[in-house]
Coordinates of C-alpha atoms in Angstrom, one line a residue:
M754 CA -18.1 -24.8 4.5
I755 CA -15.9 -24.6 1.4
P756 CA -12.2 -25.2 2.4
P757 CA -9.7 -22.6 1.3
Y758 CA -7.4 -23.1 -1.6
P759 CA -4.4 -25.2 -0.3
F760 CA -1.2 -23.3 0.3
A761 CA 0.9 -26.1 -1.2
A762 CA -1.2 -26.1 -4.4
V763 CA -0.2 -22.6 -5.4
V764 CA 2.1 -22.7 -8.4
G765 CA 5.4 -20.9 -8.0
L766 CA 5.3 -17.7 -5.9
A767 CA 8.6 -18.8 -4.3
D768 CA 9.6 -15.6 -2.6
L769 CA 6.1 -14.8 -1.4
R770 CA 5.6 -18.3 0.1
L771 CA 9.0 -18.1 1.7
A772 CA 8.2 -14.7 3.2
L773 CA 4.8 -15.8 4.6
L774 CA 6.4 -19.0 6.0
L775 CA 9.1 -17.0 7.7
T776 CA 6.7 -14.7 9.4
A777 CA 4.7 -17.8 10.5
V778 CA 8.0 -19.2 12.0
S779 CA 8.9 -15.8 13.7
P780 CA 6.0 -13.3 13.9
A781 CA 8.6 -10.8 15.2
V782 CA 9.8 -10.4 11.7
G783 CA 6.9 -8.0 11.3
G784 CA 4.5 -9.2 8.5
V785 CA 4.5 -9.2 4.8
L786 CA 3.3 -6.7 2.1
V787 CA 2.5 -8.3 -1.2
R788 CA 2.7 -6.0 -4.3
G789 CA 1.3 -7.3 -7.6
E790 CA -1.0 -6.6 -10.4
K791 CA -4.6 -7.8 -10.3
G792 CA -5.2 -11.5 -10.7
T793 CA -1.9 -12.8 -9.3
A794 CA -3.3 -15.0 -6.4
K795 CA -2.2 -12.5 -3.7
S796 CA -5.4 -13.0 -1.7
T797 CA -5.6 -16.7 -2.4
I798 CA -2.2 -17.6 -0.9
V799 CA -2.6 -15.3 2.1
R800 CA -5.9 -16.9 3.0
A801 CA -4.4 -20.3 2.5
L802 CA -1.7 -19.4 5.1
A803 CA -4.3 -19.6 7.9
S804 CA -4.5 -23.4 7.6
L805 CA -0.8 -23.7 8.3
L806 CA -0.6 -21.6 11.5
P807 CA 0.0 -23.5 14.7
E808 CA -2.8 -23.7 17.3
V809 CA -2.7 -21.4 20.3
D810 CA -3.9 -21.7 23.9
V811 CA -6.4 -19.1 25.0
V812 CA -8.3 -18.4 28.1
D813 CA -11.8 -20.0 27.9
G814 CA -14.4 -17.3 27.3
C815 CA -11.9 -14.4 26.8
R816 CA -12.8 -12.3 23.8
F817 CA -9.2 -11.0 23.6
A818 CA -7.4 -14.4 23.2
C819 CA -5.3 -14.0 26.4
D820 CA -2.7 -16.7 26.9
P821 CA -3.6 -18.7 30.1
A822 CA 0.1 -19.0 30.9
T823 CA 0.6 -15.2 30.8
P824 CA -2.9 -13.4 30.8
D825 CA -3.0 -9.7 30.1
A826 CA -3.3 -7.9 33.4
S827 CA -5.4 -5.1 31.7
C828 CA -7.7 -7.4 29.6
P829 CA -11.2 -5.9 29.6
D830 CA -12.5 -9.5 30.3
G831 CA -10.1 -10.0 33.2
P832 CA -8.7 -10.3 35.6
H833 CA -8.0 -14.0 34.8
L834 CA -7.3 -15.8 38.1
D835 CA -6.2 -19.4 37.6
P836 CA -7.8 -19.4 34.1
A837 CA -8.9 -22.5 32.2
G838 CA -7.4 -22.7 28.8
I839 CA -8.6 -24.1 25.5
R840 CA -6.7 -24.7 22.3
R841 CA -7.9 -23.3 18.9
R842 CA -6.5 -22.4 15.5
S843 CA -4.9 -19.1 15.0
R844 CA -7.3 -16.7 13.4
L845 CA -7.0 -14.8 10.2
V846 CA -9.0 -11.7 10.5
E847 CA -9.7 -9.6 7.4
L848 CA -9.9 -5.8 7.6
P849 CA -12.1 -4.5 4.8
V850 CA -11.0 -1.2 3.2
G851 CA -14.5 0.2 3.9
A852 CA -14.4 -0.7 7.6
T853 CA -15.4 2.0 10.1
E854 CA -13.2 3.1 13.0
D855 CA -15.5 1.6 15.7
R856 CA -15.4 -1.8 13.8
V857 CA -11.6 -1.7 13.9
V858 CA -10.9 -0.7 17.5
G859 CA -14.3 -1.5 19.0
A860 CA -16.9 0.7 20.6
L861 CA -19.8 0.9 23.1
D862 CA -21.8 -2.3 23.2
L863 CA -25.1 -1.0 22.1
Q864 CA -27.0 -4.3 22.8
R865 CA -26.0 -4.2 26.4
A866 CA -26.5 -0.4 26.6
L867 CA -30.1 -0.7 25.3
G868 CA -31.0 -4.0 27.0
D869 CA -29.3 -3.7 30.4
G870 CA -28.6 0.0 30.6
V871 CA -24.9 -0.6 31.3
K872 CA -21.8 0.9 29.7
A873 CA -19.8 -2.0 28.2
Y874 CA -17.1 -2.4 25.5
E875 CA -17.6 -4.5 22.3
P876 CA -14.1 -5.5 20.9
G877 CA -13.3 -4.8 17.3
L878 CA -11.1 -6.4 14.7
L879 CA -7.8 -5.6 16.4
A880 CA -8.9 -7.6 19.4
A881 CA -10.0 -10.5 17.2
A882 CA -6.6 -10.6 15.4
H883 CA -4.5 -10.7 18.6
R884 CA -2.1 -13.7 18.4
G885 CA -3.3 -14.3 14.9
V886 CA -3.1 -12.7 11.4
L887 CA -4.6 -9.3 10.4
Y888 CA -5.1 -9.4 6.7
V889 CA -5.7 -6.1 4.8
D890 CA -6.6 -6.5 1.1
E891 CA -5.9 -3.4 -1.0
V892 CA -4.0 -1.9 2.0
N893 CA -2.9 1.1 -0.2
L894 CA -6.6 2.2 -0.4
L895 CA -7.1 2.1 3.4
P896 CA -8.3 5.5 4.7
D897 CA -5.7 7.5 6.6
H898 CA -7.6 7.4 9.9
L899 CA -7.5 3.6 9.8
V900 CA -3.9 3.6 8.8
D901 CA -3.2 5.7 11.9
L902 CA -4.9 3.1 14.1
L903 CA -2.9 0.2 12.5
L904 CA 0.4 2.1 13.0
D905 CA -0.4 2.7 16.7
A906 CA -1.3 -0.9 17.3
A907 CA 1.6 -2.3 15.4
A908 CA 4.1 0.0 17.2
M909 CA 2.8 -0.6 20.7
G910 CA 1.3 -4.1 20.5
R911 CA -1.7 -2.7 22.2
A912 CA -4.9 -0.9 21.2
H913 CA -6.1 2.1 23.1
V914 CA -9.9 3.0 22.8
E915 CA -11.1 6.3 23.9
R916 CA -14.5 6.9 22.4
D917 CA -18.3 6.9 23.1
G918 CA -17.6 7.2 26.8
V919 CA -15.5 4.0 26.7
S920 CA -11.9 3.9 27.9
V921 CA -10.2 0.6 27.3
Q922 CA -6.8 -0.8 26.3
H923 CA -6.0 -4.4 25.4
A924 CA -3.2 -6.4 23.8
A925 CA -3.1 -6.4 20.0
R926 CA -0.1 -8.3 18.7
F927 CA -0.7 -9.7 15.3
L928 CA 1.0 -10.7 12.1
L929 CA 0.2 -7.9 9.6
V930 CA -0.3 -9.1 6.0
G931 CA -1.3 -6.7 3.3
T932 CA -1.8 -7.0 -0.4
M933 CA -2.0 -4.2 -3.0
N934 CA -2.0 -3.3 -6.7
P935 CA 0.7 -0.7 -7.4
E936 CA -1.3 0.7 -10.2
E937 CA -3.8 2.0 -7.7
G938 CA -1.2 4.0 -5.8
E939 CA 1.2 3.6 -2.9
P940 CA 0.4 3.3 0.8
R941 CA 1.8 5.8 3.3
P942 CA 5.5 5.2 3.9
Q943 CA 4.9 4.9 7.6
L944 CA 2.7 2.0 7.0
V945 CA 5.0 0.3 4.5
D946 CA 7.8 0.5 7.1
R947 CA 5.7 -1.5 9.5
F948 CA 5.8 -4.5 7.2
G949 CA 8.9 -6.6 7.8
L950 CA 9.1 -8.1 4.3
V951 CA 7.9 -6.9 0.9
V952 CA 7.5 -9.2 -2.0
S953 CA 6.4 -8.3 -5.6
V954 CA 4.6 -10.7 -7.9
A955 CA 3.5 -10.6 -11.5
A956 CA 1.6 -12.8 -14.0
P957 CA 3.8 -15.7 -15.4
D958 CA 5.0 -15.4 -18.9
D959 CA 5.5 -19.1 -19.4
P960 CA 2.6 -20.8 -21.2
G961 CA 3.0 -24.1 -19.3
M962 CA 3.0 -22.3 -16.0
R963 CA -0.2 -20.4 -16.9
A964 CA -1.9 -23.6 -18.0
E965 CA -1.0 -25.3 -14.7
V966 CA -2.5 -22.4 -12.8
V967 CA -5.8 -22.7 -14.7
R968 CA -5.8 -26.4 -14.4
R969 CA -5.5 -26.4 -10.6
R970 CA -8.0 -23.6 -10.3
L971 CA -10.7 -25.3 -12.3
A972 CA -10.1 -28.6 -10.4
Y973 CA -10.5 -26.7 -7.1
E974 CA -13.8 -25.0 -8.3
A975 CA -15.2 -28.3 -9.5
D976 CA -14.6 -30.1 -6.2
P977 CA -13.1 -27.9 -3.4
A978 CA -13.2 -30.7 -0.7
G979 CA -11.6 -33.3 -3.0
F980 CA -8.9 -30.9 -4.2
A981 CA -8.1 -29.8 -0.7
A982 CA -7.9 -33.5 0.4
R983 CA -5.3 -34.2 -2.4
W984 CA -3.0 -31.5 -1.0
A985 CA -3.7 -32.0 2.7
G986 CA -0.6 -34.1 3.1
E987 CA 1.7 -31.4 1.8
D988 CA 0.0 -28.7 3.8
A989 CA 0.3 -30.8 6.9
A990 CA 4.0 -31.3 6.2
L991 CA 4.5 -27.6 5.9
A992 CA 2.5 -26.9 9.1
A993 CA 4.7 -29.5 10.9
R994 CA 7.8 -27.8 9.5
I995 CA 6.7 -24.5 10.9
V996 CA 6.2 -26.0 14.4
A997 CA 9.7 -27.5 14.2
A998 CA 11.2 -24.3 13.0
R999 CA 9.6 -22.4 15.9
D1000 CA 11.0 -24.8 18.4
R1001 CA 14.5 -24.5 16.8
L1002 CA 14.3 -20.7 16.5
P1003 CA 15.5 -19.9 20.1
K1004 CA 18.5 -22.1 19.6
V1005 CA 19.7 -20.4 16.3
R1006 CA 22.9 -18.4 16.8
L1007 CA 23.6 -15.2 15.0
P1008 CA 27.4 -14.9 14.8
D1009 CA 29.0 -11.6 15.3
A1010 CA 30.4 -11.7 11.8
E1011 CA 26.9 -11.9 10.3
L1012 CA 25.6 -9.2 12.6
D1013 CA 28.5 -7.0 11.4
R1014 CA 27.6 -7.9 7.8
I1015 CA 24.0 -6.9 8.4
A1016 CA 25.1 -3.5 9.8
R1017 CA 27.4 -2.8 6.9
I1018 CA 24.7 -3.7 4.3
C1019 CA 22.1 -1.5 6.0
L1020 CA 24.6 1.4 6.3
A1021 CA 25.7 1.1 2.7
Y1022 CA 22.2 0.8 1.4
G1023 CA 21.1 4.0 3.2
V1024 CA 18.1 2.8 5.2
D1025 CA 16.2 5.0 7.6
G1026 CA 16.6 4.1 11.3
L1027 CA 17.5 0.8 12.9
R1028 CA 14.4 -1.2 12.2
A1029 CA 15.9 -2.5 9.0
D1030 CA 18.9 -4.0 10.8
I1031 CA 16.6 -5.7 13.4
V1032 CA 14.3 -7.0 10.7
V1033 CA 17.1 -8.5 8.6
A1034 CA 18.6 -10.2 11.7
R1035 CA 15.2 -11.7 12.6
A1036 CA 14.5 -12.8 9.1
A1037 CA 18.0 -14.4 8.7
T1038 CA 17.5 -16.2 12.0
A1039 CA 14.1 -17.5 10.9
L1040 CA 15.6 -18.6 7.6
A1041 CA 18.2 -20.7 9.4
A1042 CA 15.5 -22.3 11.6
W1043 CA 13.4 -23.0 8.6
H1044 CA 16.3 -24.8 6.9
G1045 CA 17.0 -26.7 10.0
R1046 CA 20.3 -25.0 10.8
D1047 CA 21.5 -23.8 14.2
E1048 CA 23.6 -20.9 12.8
V1049 CA 22.9 -18.1 10.5
T1050 CA 24.9 -18.2 7.2
P1051 CA 25.9 -15.4 4.8
A1052 CA 23.3 -16.8 2.4
D1053 CA 20.6 -16.4 5.0
V1054 CA 21.7 -12.7 5.5
A1055 CA 21.6 -12.0 1.7
D1056 CA 18.2 -13.6 1.3
A1057 CA 16.8 -11.8 4.3
A1058 CA 18.2 -8.5 3.0
R1059 CA 16.5 -8.9 -0.4
L1060 CA 13.1 -9.4 1.2
A1061 CA 13.5 -6.8 4.0
L1062 CA 15.5 -3.8 2.7
P1063 CA 14.3 -2.5 -0.7
H1064 CA 11.3 -0.7 0.7
R1065 CA 13.3 0.9 3.5
R1066 CA 15.9 2.9 1.5
R1067 CA 15.9 6.7 1.7
R1068 CA 14.8 7.6 -1.8
D1069 CA 12.8 10.2 -3.8
P1070 CA 9.3 8.9 -4.0
L1071 CA 9.3 9.3 -7.8
D1072 CA 12.6 7.7 -8.5
P1073 CA 12.5 5.4 -11.5
P1074 CA 11.5 1.8 -10.6
G1075 CA 14.3 -0.7 -10.2
T1076 CA 16.9 1.7 -8.7
D1077 CA 16.5 0.2 -5.3
E1078 CA 17.1 -3.4 -6.5
Q1079 CA 20.2 -2.3 -8.4
R1080 CA 21.6 -0.5 -5.4
L1081 CA 20.9 -3.5 -3.1
E1082 CA 22.7 -5.9 -5.5
E1083 CA 25.7 -3.6 -5.5
V1084 CA 25.7 -3.5 -1.7
L1085 CA 25.4 -7.3 -1.4
A1086 CA 28.2 -7.8 -3.9
D1087 CA 30.5 -5.5 -1.9
N1088 CA 29.7 -7.5 1.3
R1089 CA 29.9 -11.0 -0.3
P1090 CA 31.8 -13.4 1.9
D1091 CA 34.8 -15.4 0.9
P1092 CA 34.0 -18.6 -1.1
D1093 CA 35.0 -20.7 1.9
D1094 CA 32.2 -19.1 3.9
D1095 CA 29.5 -20.1 1.4
P1096 CA 27.0 -22.8 2.5
P1097 CA 27.0 -26.2 0.8
P1098 CA 25.0 -26.6 -2.5
G1099 CA 21.3 -26.9 -2.0
D1100 CA 21.3 -25.3 1.5
G1101 CA 20.4 -21.8 0.5
G1102 CA 17.2 -22.0 -1.5
P1103 CA 13.7 -21.7 0.0
G1104 CA 12.8 -25.1 -1.4
D1105 CA 15.4 -27.1 0.5
G1106 CA 14.9 -28.9 3.7
P1107 CA 12.4 -31.5 5.0
D1108 CA 9.3 -32.4 2.9
G1109 CA 10.7 -30.6 -0.1
G1110 CA 9.6 -27.1 1.1
P1111 CA 7.1 -25.0 -0.6
D1112 CA 8.9 -24.9 -3.9
S1113 CA 8.6 -28.6 -4.7
D1114 CA 6.4 -27.9 -7.7
R1115 CA 9.2 -26.2 -9.7
G1116 CA 10.0 -27.5 -13.1
P1117 CA 13.5 -27.9 -14.6
D1118 CA 13.1 -24.6 -16.5
D1119 CA 12.4 -22.5 -13.5
R1120 CA 14.8 -19.7 -12.9
S1121 CA 16.6 -18.8 -9.7
D1122 CA 14.6 -16.8 -7.1
R1123 CA 17.1 -14.0 -7.2
D1124 CA 17.8 -13.6 -10.9
E1125 CA 15.4 -10.8 -11.4
A1126 CA 13.6 -8.1 -9.5
G1127 CA 10.2 -6.5 -9.7
P1128 CA 9.3 -3.0 -10.7
D1129 CA 9.9 -1.6 -7.2
G1130 CA 13.2 -3.3 -6.7
H1131 CA 12.1 -6.2 -4.6
A1132 CA 12.9 -9.8 -5.4
D1133 CA 10.1 -11.3 -7.4
A1134 CA 8.9 -14.9 -7.4
D1135 CA 10.2 -16.7 -10.4
A1136 CA 6.8 -17.9 -11.4
D1137 CA 3.6 -18.0 -9.6
G1138 CA 0.2 -19.2 -10.0
S1139 CA -0.2 -16.2 -10.7
G1140 CA 3.1 -14.5 -10.5
S1141 CA 6.6 -14.4 -12.1
S1142 CA 9.4 -12.0 -12.4
R1143 CA 9.8 -9.8 -15.4
P1144 CA 12.7 -7.6 -16.4
T1145 CA 12.1 -3.9 -15.8
R1146 CA 12.8 -1.3 -18.4
Q1147 CA 14.3 1.7 -16.9
P1148 CA 12.8 5.0 -18.1
A1149 CA 15.2 7.8 -19.0
P1150 CA 15.9 10.3 -16.2
V1151 CA 13.9 13.5 -16.5
G1152 CA 16.1 15.9 -14.6
A1153 CA 16.4 17.5 -11.2
A1154 CA 13.0 18.5 -10.1
Y1155 CA 12.0 21.8 -8.3
R1156 CA 10.5 21.8 -4.8
P1157 CA 7.1 23.3 -5.3
Q1158 CA 4.7 24.6 -2.7
A1159 CA 1.0 24.0 -3.2
L1160 CA -1.2 25.2 -5.9
R1161 CA -4.4 26.0 -4.1
V1162 CA -7.7 24.7 -5.1
P1163 CA -10.6 27.0 -4.0
G1164 CA -13.5 25.2 -2.5
R1165 CA -14.8 23.5 0.7
G1166 CA -13.0 23.3 3.9
A1167 CA -10.7 25.5 5.9
A1168 CA -7.1 25.6 5.1
G1169 CA -5.3 22.7 6.7
P1170 CA -1.8 22.6 8.2
T1171 CA 1.2 22.9 6.0
G1172 CA 1.7 19.9 3.8
R1173 CA -1.8 18.7 4.4
R1174 CA -5.0 18.9 2.5
S1175 CA -7.8 21.0 4.1
A1176 CA -10.2 19.3 6.4
A1177 CA -13.5 18.3 4.7
Y1178 CA -16.7 17.4 6.4
A1179 CA -18.4 14.6 4.3
R1180 CA -20.3 11.4 4.6
T1181 CA -17.2 9.3 4.9
G1182 CA -14.0 9.4 7.0
R1183 CA -13.2 9.5 10.7
V1184 CA -16.2 10.1 13.0
V1185 CA -15.4 13.2 15.1
G1186 CA -18.7 13.8 16.8
S1187 CA -22.5 14.0 16.5
R1188 CA -25.1 16.6 15.8
L1189 CA -28.9 17.1 15.5
P1190 CA -29.8 16.3 11.9
A1191 CA -30.6 19.4 9.9
G1192 CA -32.6 17.5 7.3
R1193 CA -32.5 14.0 5.9
L1194 CA -30.4 11.8 8.3
A1195 CA -27.2 10.8 6.5
S1196 CA -25.7 8.4 9.0
V1197 CA -26.8 7.6 12.5
H1198 CA -24.4 8.1 15.5
L1199 CA -25.7 5.2 17.6
P1200 CA -23.9 6.0 20.9
A1201 CA -25.0 9.6 20.9
S1202 CA -28.6 8.5 20.1
V1203 CA -28.5 6.1 23.0
R1204 CA -27.2 8.7 25.3
A1205 CA -30.0 11.1 24.2
A1206 CA -32.5 8.4 25.1
A1207 CA -30.9 7.8 28.4
A1208 CA -31.0 11.5 29.2
R1209 CA -34.8 11.2 28.9
G1210 CA -34.7 8.3 31.3
S1211 CA -35.7 5.9 28.6
R1212 CA -34.2 2.7 27.2
R1213 CA -36.0 3.0 24.0
V1214 CA -34.6 5.3 21.2
Q1215 CA -37.2 7.4 19.6
A1216 CA -37.0 9.5 16.4
T1217 CA -36.2 12.7 18.4
D1218 CA -33.2 11.0 20.0
L1219 CA -31.5 10.3 16.7
R1220 CA -28.2 12.0 16.2
E1221 CA -26.2 12.3 13.0
A1222 CA -22.6 11.3 12.8
V1223 CA -20.1 14.0 11.8
H1224 CA -17.3 12.7 9.6
V1225 CA -14.0 14.5 8.8
G1226 CA -11.7 13.5 6.0
R1227 CA -9.2 14.9 3.6
E1228 CA -10.2 16.8 0.5
A1229 CA -9.8 14.6 -2.5
N1230 CA -8.1 16.3 -5.5
L1231 CA -7.5 15.3 -9.1
V1232 CA -4.5 17.0 -10.7
L1233 CA -5.0 16.7 -14.5
F1234 CA -2.0 17.7 -16.6
V1235 CA -2.5 18.8 -20.2
V1236 CA 0.9 19.0 -21.8
D1237 CA 1.9 20.4 -25.2
A1238 CA 4.0 17.7 -26.9
S1239 CA 4.2 19.4 -30.3
G1240 CA 7.3 19.8 -32.4
S1241 CA 7.9 23.4 -31.3
M1242 CA 8.4 22.2 -27.7
A1243 CA 11.2 19.8 -28.8
A1244 CA 12.7 22.1 -31.4
R1245 CA 13.3 24.8 -28.9
A1246 CA 14.8 22.3 -26.4
R1247 CA 12.2 23.1 -23.8
M1248 CA 10.7 19.7 -23.3
R1249 CA 13.3 18.7 -20.7
T1250 CA 12.5 21.8 -18.7
V1251 CA 8.8 21.1 -19.1
K1252 CA 9.3 17.5 -18.0
T1253 CA 11.2 18.7 -14.9
A1254 CA 8.4 21.1 -14.0
V1255 CA 5.7 18.5 -14.4
L1256 CA 7.8 16.1 -12.4
S1257 CA 7.9 18.6 -9.6
L1258 CA 4.1 18.9 -9.6
L1259 CA 3.8 15.1 -9.8
R1260 CA 6.0 14.8 -6.7
D1261 CA 3.9 17.4 -5.0
A1262 CA 0.7 15.4 -5.8
Y1263 CA 2.4 12.2 -4.5
Q1264 CA 3.1 13.9 -1.1
R1265 CA -0.5 15.1 -0.9
R1266 CA -2.1 11.8 -1.9
D1267 CA -3.8 13.3 -5.0
K1268 CA -5.0 11.5 -8.0
I1269 CA -3.2 12.4 -11.2
G1270 CA -3.9 12.2 -14.9
M1271 CA -2.1 13.3 -18.1
I1272 CA -3.2 14.4 -21.5
T1273 CA -0.8 15.2 -24.3
F1274 CA -1.6 16.9 -27.6
R1275 CA 0.4 17.0 -30.8
G1276 CA -0.1 16.4 -34.4
A1277 CA -3.9 16.2 -35.2
G1278 CA -5.3 15.3 -31.8
A1279 CA -4.9 14.7 -28.1
Q1280 CA -4.3 11.5 -26.2
A1281 CA -4.9 10.5 -22.6
V1282 CA -1.5 9.0 -21.9
L1283 CA -2.4 8.4 -18.2
E1284 CA -6.0 7.9 -17.1
P1285 CA -6.7 9.4 -13.6
T1286 CA -4.8 7.2 -11.1
T1287 CA -3.2 7.4 -7.7
S1288 CA -0.1 5.6 -9.0
H1289 CA 2.4 8.4 -9.4
E1290 CA 5.2 6.0 -10.4
V1291 CA 3.2 5.3 -13.6
G1292 CA 3.0 9.0 -14.2
V1293 CA 6.8 9.4 -13.9
A1294 CA 7.3 6.6 -16.4
K1295 CA 4.7 8.1 -18.8
L1296 CA 6.5 11.4 -18.5
A1297 CA 9.9 10.0 -19.3
D1298 CA 8.5 8.2 -22.4
L1299 CA 6.7 11.3 -23.7
R1300 CA 7.0 11.6 -27.4
T1301 CA 7.1 15.0 -29.2
G1302 CA 6.6 16.3 -32.7
G1303 CA 4.0 17.6 -35.1
R1304 CA 1.6 20.5 -35.0
T1305 CA -0.2 22.0 -31.9
P1306 CA -3.9 21.1 -31.6
L1307 CA -4.3 23.0 -28.3
A1308 CA -8.2 23.0 -28.5
E1309 CA -8.2 19.2 -28.8
G1310 CA -6.2 19.0 -25.7
L1311 CA -8.6 21.1 -23.8
R1312 CA -11.6 19.2 -25.2
A1313 CA -9.9 15.9 -23.9
A1314 CA -9.6 17.6 -20.5
V1315 CA -13.3 18.4 -20.5
R1316 CA -14.2 14.8 -21.3
T1317 CA -11.9 13.4 -18.6
L1318 CA -13.1 15.8 -15.9
A1319 CA -16.7 15.1 -16.7
A1320 CA -16.1 11.3 -16.4
E1321 CA -14.3 11.7 -13.2
R1322 CA -17.0 14.0 -11.8
R1323 CA -19.6 11.2 -12.5
R1324 CA -17.3 8.6 -10.9
D1325 CA -16.5 10.7 -7.8
P1326 CA -18.5 14.0 -7.4
H1327 CA -16.5 14.9 -4.2
R1328 CA -13.1 14.9 -5.9
R1329 CA -12.1 18.5 -6.8
P1330 CA -10.1 18.9 -10.0
L1331 CA -7.1 21.1 -10.7
L1332 CA -6.2 21.6 -14.4
V1333 CA -2.5 22.3 -15.2
V1334 CA -2.0 23.3 -18.8
V1335 CA 1.6 23.3 -19.9
T1336 CA 1.9 25.2 -23.2
D1337 CA 3.2 28.2 -25.0
G1338 CA -0.4 29.1 -26.2
R1339 CA 0.3 28.6 -29.8
A1340 CA -2.5 26.6 -31.7
T1341 CA -1.2 25.7 -35.1
A1342 CA -3.9 23.0 -35.8
G1343 CA -7.6 22.7 -35.0
A1344 CA -10.0 25.3 -33.6
D1345 CA -9.3 28.4 -31.5
P1346 CA -8.7 27.2 -28.0
L1347 CA -10.5 30.1 -26.5
T1348 CA -13.7 28.7 -27.8
V1349 CA -13.3 25.7 -25.5
A1350 CA -12.6 27.8 -22.4
P1351 CA -16.3 28.2 -21.4
A1352 CA -16.6 24.4 -21.1
L1353 CA -14.0 24.5 -18.3
A1354 CA -15.7 27.3 -16.4
G1355 CA -15.5 26.7 -12.6
T1356 CA -12.6 24.4 -12.8
A1357 CA -9.5 25.5 -10.9
A1358 CA -6.7 25.8 -13.4
V1359 CA -3.1 26.9 -13.8
V1360 CA -1.4 27.7 -17.1
V1361 CA 2.4 27.1 -17.2
D1362 CA 3.6 29.4 -19.9
C1363 CA 6.4 27.8 -22.0
E1364 CA 6.9 30.7 -24.3
S1365 CA 10.5 31.8 -24.6
G1366 CA 12.6 34.1 -26.7
P1367 CA 13.0 37.9 -27.0
V1368 CA 9.7 38.4 -28.8
R1369 CA 6.7 37.0 -26.9
L1370 CA 3.1 36.9 -28.1
G1371 CA 1.5 36.3 -24.7
L1372 CA -0.9 33.6 -26.0
A1373 CA -0.6 31.5 -22.9
K1374 CA -1.5 34.5 -20.8
R1375 CA -4.6 35.1 -22.9
L1376 CA -5.5 31.4 -22.4
A1377 CA -5.1 31.7 -18.7
S1378 CA -7.4 34.8 -18.7
A1379 CA -10.0 33.0 -20.7
L1380 CA -9.9 30.0 -18.2
D1381 CA -9.8 32.3 -15.2
A1382 CA -6.6 30.5 -14.3
G1383 CA -3.3 31.3 -12.7
H1384 CA -0.5 32.1 -15.0
I1385 CA 3.1 31.0 -14.2
P1386 CA 6.0 31.5 -16.7
L1387 CA 8.1 28.4 -17.0
D1388 CA 11.3 30.2 -16.2
A1389 CA 9.8 31.4 -13.0
L1390 CA 8.7 28.0 -11.8
D1391 CA 10.3 27.7 -8.5
A1392 CA 9.4 27.4 -4.8
T1393 CA 8.3 31.0 -4.6
T1394 CA 5.7 30.8 -7.4
I1395 CA 4.2 27.4 -7.2
R1396 CA 1.2 26.8 -5.0
R1397 CA -1.0 23.8 -5.0
A1398 CA -3.9 22.2 -3.2
A1399 CA -3.7 22.5 0.6

């Protein structure tokens, strides 16, 4: 078996390593969400964490990792009377994005049902992760029905299974660690809030740091066992330090002055609820234990706040990046203690303490952990083996956005509740039942098939017993904006209003988890400034930086939309497009836009008419008619006229 990449061998990633180590010291902190672009060693360091976790005592033969000292009274494998215990390493269980619901929570044990004719429960990944780590790579792409399961388990510490004739509950307390690429979209706010700490990483911009990353990676790939052996001593020292910090943790005192400081910081920062206060207090206590102190210091509170607060502030989902970090620094400055209260030099950084800490590989040119922040306002690692902090350029504000209702996309599915997409029965999503196959069997519902065989008095499933699984999901939409950026838009001072209107629709798309894209046309052609993505923050930045000027090649903009929609249709045939054309209808360059309209037949569309002035030609209205699209005047773009995909 190939050993994992050593935790201590990862270059840089100071904040991320500290966050992971803190949650290992105190699982009550609530886990870590790692945000970063692709290729920044997010998965590598999380998998390396498993080798540092202390061993746990479990009941021998229990599939739910019950503690022999305090076994779970409702354990499906119980009751455990005078149980024998064994010691094993804490598990790191990976939850794939494509996992099914029964694989996550467990389901009917088909082997025993078919072989013995008994109804038994087969545990899922939540049971396997109990008292260990549950790792979700690309957590932002996790389907909503699986997110709901994680939220329930994380909130209650238990998993409840009511499916396939099985009614079971069991303990499911785990350290939740997720990684994500912000370019692929944001996870649901409820899920982000369940992570105690959030850290952002980016690729290093120092050539020496990048070279060291490659050097170590190539050495590991050439001889994994030898490379791991060279770092075994440092990993063992970190593991021992975690155990020592866990032993010290109950003895760490949180002074009332620091508790008051935490409350003032959270109030001034404007967080939702009280979970932020609790997480900061727990993280600050874990920091003190990690550094070998018996009392929390102001530096511990400040470091904990930088890791625990930025993702909890009440904010508009489409605020420019970096605003959270700026606000947090202001709050921390206002609540900075007197100089006499500061800890001695060398006592506040994550690399201090026994064994040199996880940051012993820093060079003399490394910057402070807290000098810069990532694009979402969280403290970035100063340099990683794949990550470093970068200054964030702030896009210019667009303006106060409208509050649109939903533009409706005609198509499959009944109308869903307000603020939701319509329910869509497809081949993916949550399983809601079974049915007799009408034609070719798409997916087998095994429990229903077994029950059908049992109804005949047979333990062997035949072709006539097969039942098809019925899935329900959410309709997937693509909102493609085609925006007129010609000189006439800027000359008439309408572009700010246009940006505000598009920002309103971007916010609406964010709330409904839609994919978005943006095409602009000006001069002699059109440009896809934003390829279809679920990252709405990128859309806001592109909108703020939108350049204007030149003639109006409206037909080229529509042709670019045809190409983009065709490519997306090949990539995902089930995603329904909505075309939003923002223009005054004038075409001062290129072909007649009405000749392109037939190529967009069947595509749901809306034309936002930007024409203004006392004399109006009605060209945008003619375009809307040719596209069989809705027509909305820009000056009437408000909550009573905007409707979008339910």
